[in-house]
Each structure stands twice: as structure tokens, then as C-alpha cells.
Amino acid sequence: MSRFWKIALAVIVVVVIAVVVVLPRMHKGGANAQDASAQANGDGQGKDQPPVPVTVVPVAAQDVPVYLSATGTVQARNQVTVSPQVGGQLMKLNFTEGQEVKQGDVLAEIDPRTIQSQYDQALAKLKQDQALAATAKNNLERSQNLVSKGGQQYVSKQDLDNLKNTLDQSNATVVADQASIRAAQVQLGFTKVIAPITGLAGIRGVDVGNIVTTSTSIVTLTEVHPIYVTFTLPEKNLDMVRTGMAENPGSPLVVDALDRIDAHVVTSGHLEVINNTIDTTTGTFRLRGLFDNQKTELWPGQFVNARLKVRTVKNGLVIPAQAVQRGPDGDYVYLVQGDNTVKMESVQTASEVGDSHVMITGLKLGDKVVTEGQFRLKPGSKVQPLAPGQVPAAPTAEELSKSKDKKAHPGGGRRGG
């Protein structure tokens, strides 16, 4: 036999011996491990486990307002760009940027001398034409007196007609002069730029000494008392909003403006109008709320979270939000039963109630739900119900003794381990 075959035969013999000796020991060790695990777990059922301390809160009933929320934009009720209506040199600015001006305040003054001279000319021409009209009137009256004396025709009919027409022309000229004076007065009044609305003055567009025209922007005024907040809602909410308005015809729906993180209500107003169309591209409809904004809490162009209160649910079922768990089949809670065991109960969340509670369906008034300690539970677990803020009692001496005995004899009484 060659050397190669001798080596191969020796290797085969070693492998066979290893299989015969090691494999039975592995099976025995696995069986012992299973027995030890069964002993430690009480035959895999956890029957010896103590109750799990959990915080339990009963389902409560209260009146719950129903809100619809959306992102809104603050818009000025009125915004006016103030431009002069006559041209000239800007002589004075009577406002400060950012100042709130009142309707009728004089914002700026333009050099009035050119228009003043036009007004003076109109006055002078009126006096001149009034004198001509007076002369024409006197001439007509003298001629009429001559005709009436003695029945003799001292003045021809044609001359009388001409004198009458001259008087009419002079009177018409006087009326035209009066109209020119009023036009000059209007132009002269335009040299003082008046605030058309009450609002905040923005950054000015001109400086004193500039030559302004009717296309020059002096300043933009923005009305902020009151102010609008516009927002959109999905079209599925339209019936809910309209129903809420119909149920309270004398009381408009309340709209709250919240800050961007929904931490608190900035100010409250009311729903003023629902737009008359639905946007077919987004499937939403537009709403507008009106806010007094007396303390200027809202600023034009600001983004806020708008919250519209559409109705109030009487005696809605409310639980802490932390009691609701999310599972593959939807939301559920751990419901404590009469024997202090728990089961999973499916619920539906209807709406939020404040910052910490939710209104739900699927439970009854007084049902007890677990709010803390859910991660240690499974259906059928024994629990020790605790009120919010309560801590479990310290173990007694007897319980400590039993615990020590279990640690000292982990085998659970089986022999041959």
C-alpha cells in the first residue's frame, strides 16, 4: 500500500471516532439546556412572574370641540401705495417709517407755487369776465328801456338780440371761469398728500427735495387693524364647515391663529367668508378669517396655523394620548379587566383634545386603560394598577425571602439536572 493511501485511511478513522463520541454528548447538552430553560420560565408560561406595575386612567366624558386645522397666511385688509396726483418738488415728509398714520393725515407736501399761480390767474380771469358780463347786462337793459318808452322803436330787433346773446356769452364765460377755479383748487389741494387709510407706513420711496411725478411711489400704507388670515381646507370638509355655520346663524365660527409649532393661541377671530369655488387642481377650498389684531399680534405675510372650530361634541370619551398605541391593524389600547389582566382593544381616534388627550371611539365610560408601562405587557399579562404619579409599594420581607430562595435554587426542584 502506498504512503498516500495510508494517510487517507488514518484521517477517515479519526473522523469516524469523533462522530461516534461527540454527537451523543451534544444531544445530551441540548436537552439539559432545554430543561433548564423550562425550569427558569416555569414551563414557558411565566406563571410565577409578579404583576407588572402600570399607570391606569379611566375613560372620562367631556364636551370636546372639533377643530379643522390648516396652514394660513396673514394678509392686510387694505394696502395702498401712495403716489402724488400732481408733479413738483417734494418739500416735506410728515411721517416716520414704520409709524401708524391715521386716515386724513398729511403725509407729504409738494411745492405749491406753480399751481397757486394758476389758481390766482383763474381768479383774475373770473373777475374780468364778470365785469364784461355786467357791462353786457347793462347794455341790454338800457336798450330794452328805450324800446319800452313811448312805443317808438329806438333800437332795432337785431341789436336787441345781439345784446342778449352777448350777455349769455359773458355769463357762460363766468361759469367756465368758476369751473377753472375749482379745478385749480383741486390741483392745489393735491400738493398736500393725504393718507387714504389708517395703517402702518412702510419704507419711503423718495426723499425731501426730489422731483416727483404722478407715477412716483412715496410710501405704502398697510392696514393691520383688523387683519385677514386666509387658509385652505380639503373639499371633504366643506359640508362640515357649512353645517357648523348653519347651526349657529347668529354666531360666526371661531378661528384661532396659533404659532408655527402649535404651542399656544396667538389671537382669535371669526370666519368671515368661504370662497365660492373649489380649486380643481388641489381639491381644496379657500376660507378667510377676520381678526381685530388690536395688539398687532399678526403681521402681513406671516405664516400661522389656523384652527377653525366647527362644532362641539357633547360628552365625548377622552383618554390621555399616550395610552393609544399604534399596531399593524390600527390603533389600540391596553384595557385592564376585572381580574387585573390586560387585553388589547382596538380604538379609533376622533380628534385631539388639548395638548395631552384625544377623543376616541371603541371604549365605554369608566373603562381603565394603561398609560405607562405598556412596553412590558402582552395580552393576558397580570398588572398592578397604579394611579398617575403613584409608585409601587416596597417589597415585604416575605417577598424578599422568596426571591432569595428562587435565586439560590434556580433548578426549580428537578433532580438529575
Tab-separated table of C-alpha atoms in Angstrom:
chain	number	residue	atom	x	y	z
A	1	MET	CA	0.000	0.000	0.000
A	2	SER	CA	1.318	3.376	-0.950
A	3	ARG	CA	2.045	6.108	1.551
A	4	PHE	CA	-0.857	8.273	0.271
A	5	TRP	CA	-3.482	5.616	0.967
A	6	LYS	CA	-2.123	5.020	4.452
A	7	ILE	CA	-2.540	8.716	5.327
A	8	ALA	CA	-6.085	8.843	3.869
A	9	LEU	CA	-7.136	5.746	5.843
A	10	ALA	CA	-5.836	7.279	9.103
A	11	VAL	CA	-7.836	10.504	8.536
A	12	ILE	CA	-11.068	8.549	7.918
A	13	VAL	CA	-10.639	6.578	11.138
A	14	VAL	CA	-10.162	9.802	13.177
A	15	VAL	CA	-13.335	11.365	11.696
A	16	VAL	CA	-15.452	8.289	12.471
A	17	ILE	CA	-14.271	8.221	16.085
A	18	ALA	CA	-15.075	11.928	16.525
A	19	VAL	CA	-18.627	11.477	15.226
A	20	VAL	CA	-19.296	8.499	17.488
A	21	VAL	CA	-18.015	10.221	20.658
A	22	VAL	CA	-19.043	13.924	20.303
A	23	LEU	CA	-22.553	13.746	18.748
A	24	PRO	CA	-24.320	11.996	21.685
A	25	ARG	CA	-22.818	14.492	24.099
A	26	MET	CA	-24.175	17.434	22.048
A	27	HIS	CA	-27.698	15.963	22.097
A	28	LYS	CA	-27.489	15.462	25.851
A	29	GLY	CA	-26.236	19.010	26.453
A	30	GLY	CA	-29.075	20.460	24.312
A	31	ALA	CA	-31.666	18.512	26.257
A	32	ASN	CA	-30.216	19.722	29.547
A	33	ALA	CA	-30.305	23.342	28.295
A	34	GLN	CA	-33.957	22.977	27.311
A	35	ASP	CA	-34.804	21.541	30.701
A	36	ALA	CA	-33.019	24.386	32.464
A	37	SER	CA	-34.846	26.974	30.302
A	38	ALA	CA	-38.186	25.357	31.029
A	39	GLN	CA	-37.407	25.374	34.734
A	40	ALA	CA	-36.383	29.019	34.719
A	41	ASN	CA	-39.541	30.075	32.832
A	42	GLY	CA	-41.944	27.888	34.743
A	43	ASP	CA	-42.541	25.528	31.773
A	44	GLY	CA	-42.579	28.541	29.367
A	45	GLN	CA	-45.776	30.072	30.687
A	46	GLY	CA	-44.441	32.825	33.042
A	47	LYS	CA	-46.892	31.768	35.718
A	48	ASP	CA	-44.572	32.720	38.555
A	49	GLN	CA	-43.950	36.274	37.279
A	50	PRO	CA	-45.165	39.044	39.663
A	51	PRO	CA	-47.811	41.595	38.461
A	52	VAL	CA	-46.428	44.367	36.277
A	53	PRO	CA	-46.918	47.834	37.843
A	54	VAL	CA	-48.620	50.143	35.313
A	55	THR	CA	-50.317	53.534	35.415
A	56	VAL	CA	-54.043	53.306	34.735
A	57	VAL	CA	-56.523	56.091	33.857
A	58	PRO	CA	-60.301	55.677	33.442
A	59	VAL	CA	-62.090	56.828	30.299
A	60	ALA	CA	-63.687	60.232	31.008
A	61	ALA	CA	-66.529	62.149	29.343
A	62	GLN	CA	-66.400	65.850	28.492
A	63	ASP	CA	-67.555	68.335	25.884
A	64	VAL	CA	-64.982	68.215	23.079
A	65	PRO	CA	-64.604	70.988	20.482
A	66	VAL	CA	-63.961	69.708	16.966
A	67	TYR	CA	-61.323	71.658	15.039
A	68	LEU	CA	-60.124	71.741	11.453
A	69	SER	CA	-56.526	72.926	11.093
A	70	ALA	CA	-54.517	74.248	8.174
A	71	THR	CA	-51.576	76.500	7.435
A	72	GLY	CA	-52.705	80.089	6.906
A	73	THR	CA	-51.251	83.318	5.590
A	74	VAL	CA	-51.782	86.709	7.213
A	75	GLN	CA	-52.956	89.347	4.745
A	76	ALA	CA	-53.565	93.056	5.169
A	77	ARG	CA	-57.174	94.105	4.929
A	78	ASN	CA	-56.133	97.088	2.783
A	79	GLN	CA	-52.785	98.018	1.276
A	80	VAL	CA	-52.332	101.290	-0.607
A	81	THR	CA	-49.325	102.630	-2.487
A	82	VAL	CA	-49.440	106.411	-2.031
A	83	SER	CA	-48.446	108.416	-5.117
A	84	PRO	CA	-48.794	112.180	-5.710
A	85	GLN	CA	-51.505	113.373	-8.072
A	86	VAL	CA	-49.506	116.404	-9.191
A	87	GLY	CA	-45.854	116.796	-10.039
A	88	GLY	CA	-43.321	119.082	-8.425
A	89	GLN	CA	-40.554	119.276	-5.874
A	90	LEU	CA	-41.106	117.382	-2.620
A	91	MET	CA	-40.859	119.922	0.176
A	92	LYS	CA	-41.698	117.932	3.312
A	93	LEU	CA	-42.379	114.410	4.637
A	94	ASN	CA	-44.605	114.329	7.728
A	95	PHE	CA	-44.326	110.661	8.730
A	96	THR	CA	-41.742	108.253	10.091
A	97	GLU	CA	-41.150	104.876	8.503
A	98	GLY	CA	-42.997	102.196	10.482
A	99	GLN	CA	-45.310	104.747	12.075
A	100	GLU	CA	-49.049	104.135	12.181
A	101	VAL	CA	-50.748	107.029	10.411
A	102	LYS	CA	-54.424	107.943	10.523
A	103	GLN	CA	-56.724	108.434	7.576
A	104	GLY	CA	-56.617	112.105	6.559
A	105	ASP	CA	-53.106	112.801	7.901
A	106	VAL	CA	-50.857	114.901	5.639
A	107	LEU	CA	-48.034	112.565	4.622
A	108	ALA	CA	-46.074	114.856	2.305
A	109	GLU	CA	-46.129	118.354	0.828
A	110	ILE	CA	-45.202	119.312	-2.745
A	111	ASP	CA	-44.118	122.812	-3.812
A	112	PRO	CA	-47.479	124.583	-4.428
A	113	ARG	CA	-46.226	127.811	-6.046
A	114	THR	CA	-46.822	126.852	-9.681
A	115	ILE	CA	-50.355	125.646	-9.048
A	116	GLN	CA	-51.020	128.585	-6.740
A	117	SER	CA	-50.202	130.960	-9.596
A	118	GLN	CA	-52.591	129.058	-11.869
A	119	TYR	CA	-55.272	129.429	-9.257
A	120	ASP	CA	-54.618	133.160	-8.949
A	121	GLN	CA	-54.837	133.533	-12.719
A	122	ALA	CA	-58.170	131.749	-12.727
A	123	LEU	CA	-59.461	134.126	-10.063
A	124	ALA	CA	-58.326	137.165	-12.035
A	125	LYS	CA	-59.943	135.940	-15.247
A	126	LEU	CA	-63.178	135.322	-13.363
A	127	LYS	CA	-63.269	138.914	-12.192
A	128	GLN	CA	-62.528	140.159	-15.694
A	129	ASP	CA	-65.298	138.112	-17.265
A	130	GLN	CA	-67.713	139.070	-14.504
A	131	ALA	CA	-67.085	142.735	-15.399
A	132	LEU	CA	-67.753	142.027	-19.082
A	133	ALA	CA	-70.926	140.214	-18.166
A	134	ALA	CA	-72.061	143.160	-16.052
A	135	THR	CA	-71.438	145.575	-18.991
A	136	ALA	CA	-73.383	143.306	-21.353
A	137	LYS	CA	-76.254	143.191	-18.902
A	138	ASN	CA	-76.367	146.996	-18.541
A	139	ASN	CA	-76.311	147.492	-22.309
A	140	LEU	CA	-79.217	145.105	-22.760
A	141	GLU	CA	-81.264	146.738	-20.011
A	142	ARG	CA	-80.782	150.289	-21.465
A	143	SER	CA	-81.818	149.137	-24.901
A	144	GLN	CA	-84.894	147.433	-23.530
A	145	ASN	CA	-85.863	150.635	-21.659
A	146	LEU	CA	-85.621	152.680	-24.862
A	147	VAL	CA	-87.892	150.301	-26.674
A	148	SER	CA	-90.488	150.428	-23.931
A	149	LYS	CA	-90.704	154.275	-23.858
A	150	GLY	CA	-93.427	155.886	-25.997
A	151	GLY	CA	-93.844	152.794	-28.127
A	152	GLN	CA	-91.227	154.078	-30.560
A	153	GLN	CA	-88.572	151.714	-31.927
A	154	TYR	CA	-85.271	153.393	-30.990
A	155	VAL	CA	-83.355	150.104	-31.065
A	156	SER	CA	-83.722	147.533	-33.756
A	157	LYS	CA	-84.790	143.957	-33.009
A	158	GLN	CA	-81.476	142.645	-34.301
A	159	ASP	CA	-79.491	144.841	-31.933
A	160	LEU	CA	-81.558	143.621	-29.018
A	161	ASP	CA	-80.881	140.012	-29.971
A	162	ASN	CA	-77.161	140.696	-30.279
A	163	LEU	CA	-77.051	142.356	-26.872
A	164	LYS	CA	-78.913	139.429	-25.319
A	165	ASN	CA	-76.549	136.915	-26.904
A	166	THR	CA	-73.542	138.911	-25.714
A	167	LEU	CA	-74.866	138.760	-22.154
A	168	ASP	CA	-75.414	134.991	-22.409
A	169	GLN	CA	-71.862	134.508	-23.697
A	170	SER	CA	-70.447	136.593	-20.845
A	171	ASN	CA	-72.406	134.601	-18.283
A	172	ALA	CA	-71.180	131.317	-19.788
A	173	THR	CA	-67.621	132.587	-19.635
A	174	VAL	CA	-68.077	133.379	-15.938
A	175	VAL	CA	-69.336	129.837	-15.307
A	176	ALA	CA	-66.312	128.409	-17.145
A	177	ASP	CA	-64.000	130.592	-15.075
A	178	GLN	CA	-65.607	129.309	-11.894
A	179	ALA	CA	-65.030	125.733	-13.049
A	180	SER	CA	-61.381	126.577	-13.772
A	181	ILE	CA	-61.032	127.962	-10.262
A	182	ARG	CA	-62.451	124.772	-8.749
A	183	ALA	CA	-60.046	122.677	-10.861
A	184	ALA	CA	-57.136	124.839	-9.725
A	185	GLN	CA	-58.293	124.445	-6.116
A	186	VAL	CA	-58.301	120.671	-6.521
A	187	GLN	CA	-54.815	120.708	-8.005
A	188	LEU	CA	-53.641	122.981	-5.223
A	189	GLY	CA	-55.081	120.565	-2.658
A	190	PHE	CA	-53.127	117.731	-4.283
A	191	THR	CA	-49.894	119.432	-3.266
A	192	LYS	CA	-50.627	118.009	0.189
A	193	VAL	CA	-50.536	114.198	0.002
A	194	ILE	CA	-53.245	112.827	2.309
A	195	ALA	CA	-53.299	109.308	3.864
A	196	PRO	CA	-56.252	107.467	2.262
A	197	ILE	CA	-56.445	104.799	5.012
A	198	THR	CA	-55.284	104.172	8.556
A	199	GLY	CA	-52.276	101.885	8.539
A	200	LEU	CA	-48.587	101.342	9.056
A	201	ALA	CA	-46.216	103.336	6.876
A	202	GLY	CA	-43.587	101.263	5.113
A	203	ILE	CA	-40.164	102.303	3.855
A	204	ARG	CA	-40.404	105.590	1.941
A	205	GLY	CA	-39.583	105.685	-1.751
A	206	VAL	CA	-38.425	109.316	-2.014
A	207	ASP	CA	-36.507	111.929	-0.081
A	208	VAL	CA	-37.211	115.577	0.549
A	209	GLY	CA	-36.012	117.659	-2.418
A	210	ASN	CA	-36.766	115.014	-5.072
A	211	ILE	CA	-38.861	115.923	-8.090
A	212	VAL	CA	-41.924	113.695	-8.001
A	213	THR	CA	-44.495	112.851	-10.666
A	214	THR	CA	-47.834	111.074	-10.616
A	215	SER	CA	-46.021	107.736	-11.101
A	216	THR	CA	-43.703	108.211	-8.112
A	217	SER	CA	-44.318	105.966	-5.098
A	218	ILE	CA	-43.958	107.908	-1.859
A	219	VAL	CA	-44.842	105.152	0.642
A	220	THR	CA	-47.045	102.071	1.050
A	221	LEU	CA	-49.665	102.027	3.813
A	222	THR	CA	-50.788	98.668	5.225
A	223	GLU	CA	-53.919	98.302	7.333
A	224	VAL	CA	-53.400	95.839	10.212
A	225	HIS	CA	-56.385	96.652	12.474
A	226	PRO	CA	-58.275	94.484	11.603
A	227	ILE	CA	-56.402	91.923	9.525
A	228	TYR	CA	-57.147	88.780	7.499
A	229	VAL	CA	-55.902	85.189	7.741
A	230	THR	CA	-56.565	83.061	4.659
A	231	PHE	CA	-56.248	79.269	4.630
A	232	THR	CA	-57.451	76.257	2.645
A	233	LEU	CA	-59.160	73.007	3.659
A	234	PRO	CA	-59.845	69.774	1.730
A	235	GLU	CA	-63.152	69.768	-0.099
A	236	LYS	CA	-64.376	66.839	2.052
A	237	ASN	CA	-64.591	69.322	4.979
A	238	LEU	CA	-66.874	71.747	3.117
A	239	ASP	CA	-70.124	70.198	4.362
A	240	MET	CA	-68.833	70.166	7.939
A	241	VAL	CA	-67.976	73.874	7.790
A	242	ARG	CA	-71.256	74.851	6.156
A	243	THR	CA	-73.211	72.770	8.669
A	244	GLY	CA	-71.385	74.476	11.522
A	245	MET	CA	-72.287	77.877	10.083
A	246	ALA	CA	-75.939	76.862	9.612
A	247	GLU	CA	-76.222	75.617	13.202
A	248	ASN	CA	-75.000	78.963	14.562
A	249	PRO	CA	-76.511	81.623	12.258
A	250	GLY	CA	-76.093	84.463	14.744
A	251	SER	CA	-72.639	83.430	15.925
A	252	PRO	CA	-69.766	83.134	13.400
A	253	LEU	CA	-67.367	80.201	13.706
A	254	VAL	CA	-64.292	80.895	15.807
A	255	VAL	CA	-60.870	80.845	14.134
A	256	ASP	CA	-57.691	80.675	16.229
A	257	ALA	CA	-54.279	81.702	14.944
A	258	LEU	CA	-51.559	79.550	16.509
A	259	ASP	CA	-47.819	79.935	16.248
A	260	ARG	CA	-45.910	77.675	13.847
A	261	ILE	CA	-45.265	74.952	16.461
A	262	ASP	CA	-48.889	74.981	17.772
A	263	ALA	CA	-47.617	75.877	21.230
A	264	HIS	CA	-50.261	78.487	22.011
A	265	VAL	CA	-53.027	80.612	20.530
A	266	VAL	CA	-51.657	83.935	19.291
A	267	THR	CA	-55.071	85.567	18.833
A	268	SER	CA	-58.638	84.638	17.955
A	269	GLY	CA	-61.064	85.905	15.342
A	270	HIS	CA	-64.039	84.619	13.376
A	271	LEU	CA	-64.702	83.106	9.979
A	272	GLU	CA	-65.762	85.864	7.599
A	273	VAL	CA	-66.274	84.133	4.254
A	274	ILE	CA	-65.922	80.862	2.342
A	275	ASN	CA	-64.769	81.243	-1.230
A	276	ASN	CA	-67.407	80.459	-3.862
A	277	THR	CA	-65.359	77.870	-5.785
A	278	ILE	CA	-63.281	74.752	-5.142
A	279	ASP	CA	-59.821	74.652	-6.676
A	280	THR	CA	-59.989	71.705	-9.082
A	281	THR	CA	-56.198	71.342	-9.243
A	282	THR	CA	-55.773	70.816	-5.480
A	283	GLY	CA	-59.252	69.749	-4.362
A	284	THR	CA	-59.354	72.450	-1.694
A	285	PHE	CA	-61.497	75.474	-0.915
A	286	ARG	CA	-60.365	78.793	0.492
A	287	LEU	CA	-61.550	80.470	3.680
A	288	ARG	CA	-60.835	83.843	5.264
A	289	GLY	CA	-60.896	84.755	8.928
A	290	LEU	CA	-61.082	88.292	10.313
A	291	PHE	CA	-59.047	89.256	13.397
A	292	ASP	CA	-59.186	92.513	15.371
A	293	ASN	CA	-55.417	92.315	15.917
A	294	GLN	CA	-55.534	95.211	18.367
A	295	LYS	CA	-52.097	94.373	19.814
A	296	THR	CA	-50.642	93.701	16.351
A	297	GLU	CA	-50.025	90.042	17.150
A	298	LEU	CA	-50.276	89.204	13.443
A	299	TRP	CA	-48.126	90.725	10.709
A	300	PRO	CA	-48.888	90.819	6.985
A	301	GLY	CA	-47.202	87.973	5.125
A	302	GLN	CA	-46.751	85.896	8.299
A	303	PHE	CA	-47.449	82.146	8.234
A	304	VAL	CA	-49.604	80.812	11.069
A	305	ASN	CA	-51.546	77.658	11.847
A	306	ALA	CA	-55.246	78.414	11.523
A	307	ARG	CA	-57.641	76.339	13.644
A	308	LEU	CA	-61.352	76.501	12.825
A	309	LYS	CA	-63.854	75.314	15.449
A	310	VAL	CA	-66.767	73.737	13.554
A	311	ARG	CA	-68.780	72.149	16.387
A	312	THR	CA	-68.709	70.733	19.929
A	313	VAL	CA	-69.275	67.043	20.764
A	314	LYS	CA	-71.266	66.657	23.977
A	315	ASN	CA	-69.916	64.046	26.447
A	316	GLY	CA	-67.167	62.760	24.187
A	317	LEU	CA	-64.989	59.908	25.505
A	318	VAL	CA	-61.491	61.170	26.299
A	319	ILE	CA	-58.267	59.397	27.311
A	320	PRO	CA	-54.608	60.511	27.541
A	321	ALA	CA	-52.920	60.446	24.151
A	322	GLN	CA	-50.069	58.303	25.489
A	323	ALA	CA	-52.495	55.425	26.098
A	324	VAL	CA	-53.014	54.951	22.345
A	325	GLN	CA	-50.560	52.557	20.707
A	326	ARG	CA	-50.032	52.012	17.006
A	327	GLY	CA	-50.188	48.411	15.731
A	328	PRO	CA	-50.249	46.675	12.347
A	329	ASP	CA	-54.059	46.580	12.455
A	330	GLY	CA	-54.509	50.179	13.619
A	331	ASP	CA	-54.653	51.988	16.945
A	332	TYR	CA	-55.249	50.070	20.174
A	333	VAL	CA	-55.047	50.421	23.954
A	334	TYR	CA	-54.323	48.004	26.788
A	335	LEU	CA	-57.611	47.617	28.650
A	336	VAL	CA	-57.482	46.491	32.296
A	337	GLN	CA	-60.091	43.821	33.058
A	338	GLY	CA	-61.750	42.880	36.324
A	339	ASP	CA	-59.121	40.288	37.250
A	340	ASN	CA	-56.296	42.820	36.707
A	341	THR	CA	-55.216	41.237	33.447
A	342	VAL	CA	-54.955	43.255	30.251
A	343	LYS	CA	-56.207	42.799	26.729
A	344	MET	CA	-55.648	44.726	23.528
A	345	GLU	CA	-58.687	46.775	22.487
A	346	SER	CA	-58.930	48.468	19.098
A	347	VAL	CA	-59.914	52.160	19.147
A	348	GLN	CA	-60.386	54.983	16.654
A	349	THR	CA	-59.019	58.454	17.359
A	350	ALA	CA	-61.621	61.103	16.544
A	351	SER	CA	-59.776	64.332	17.374
A	352	GLU	CA	-57.195	65.872	19.674
A	353	VAL	CA	-58.282	67.397	22.971
A	354	GLY	CA	-55.773	69.985	24.104
A	355	ASP	CA	-52.115	69.020	24.107
A	356	SER	CA	-52.329	65.734	26.025
A	357	HIS	CA	-55.675	63.982	25.388
A	358	VAL	CA	-57.630	62.540	22.482
A	359	MET	CA	-61.267	61.731	21.873
A	360	ILE	CA	-61.781	58.084	20.923
A	361	THR	CA	-64.453	55.575	19.977
A	362	GLY	CA	-64.452	51.872	20.800
A	363	LEU	CA	-64.466	52.128	24.617
A	364	LYS	CA	-67.046	52.760	27.333
A	365	LEU	CA	-67.157	55.394	30.035
A	366	GLY	CA	-65.171	54.226	33.063
A	367	ASP	CA	-63.020	51.661	31.204
A	368	LYS	CA	-59.482	51.658	32.557
A	369	VAL	CA	-56.636	51.994	30.069
A	370	VAL	CA	-52.893	51.722	30.622
A	371	THR	CA	-50.998	54.973	30.069
A	372	GLU	CA	-47.495	53.974	31.290
A	373	GLY	CA	-45.691	50.631	31.254
A	374	GLN	CA	-47.167	49.225	28.025
A	375	PHE	CA	-43.769	48.031	26.777
A	376	ARG	CA	-43.762	45.269	29.442
A	377	LEU	CA	-47.226	43.984	28.597
A	378	LYS	CA	-48.775	41.406	26.348
A	379	PRO	CA	-52.363	40.143	26.187
A	380	GLY	CA	-53.207	38.287	29.403
A	381	SER	CA	-50.439	39.893	31.491
A	382	LYS	CA	-51.188	40.368	35.178
A	383	VAL	CA	-50.838	44.018	36.208
A	384	GLN	CA	-50.744	46.105	39.353
A	385	PRO	CA	-52.892	49.195	38.563
A	386	LEU	CA	-51.484	52.491	39.838
A	387	ALA	CA	-52.915	55.991	39.747
A	388	PRO	CA	-50.968	58.687	37.852
A	389	GLY	CA	-47.961	59.701	39.961
A	390	GLN	CA	-48.281	56.686	42.271
A	391	VAL	CA	-45.275	54.366	42.704
A	392	PRO	CA	-45.437	50.629	43.599
A	393	ALA	CA	-45.005	49.691	47.281
A	394	ALA	CA	-41.645	48.387	48.503
A	395	PRO	CA	-41.402	44.522	48.645
A	396	THR	CA	-42.142	42.874	52.021
A	397	ALA	CA	-39.670	40.690	53.922
A	398	GLU	CA	-41.574	37.576	52.843
A	399	GLU	CA	-41.342	38.560	49.172
A	400	LEU	CA	-37.639	39.274	49.522
A	401	SER	CA	-37.146	35.841	51.170
A	402	LYS	CA	-38.969	34.069	48.346
A	403	SER	CA	-36.874	35.931	45.813
A	404	LYS	CA	-33.661	34.845	47.532
A	405	ASP	CA	-34.833	31.200	47.628
A	406	LYS	CA	-35.511	31.255	43.899
A	407	LYS	CA	-32.039	32.629	43.196
A	408	ALA	CA	-30.404	30.020	45.460
A	409	HIS	CA	-32.314	27.104	43.828
A	410	PRO	CA	-32.740	28.002	40.172
A	411	GLY	CA	-33.347	24.392	39.166
A	412	GLY	CA	-36.893	24.543	40.477
A	413	GLY	CA	-36.737	21.102	42.298
A	414	ARG	CA	-35.914	18.774	39.377
A	415	ARG	CA	-33.453	16.025	40.035
A	416	GLY	CA	-30.716	14.780	37.816
A	417	GLY	CA	-30.000	18.222	36.461
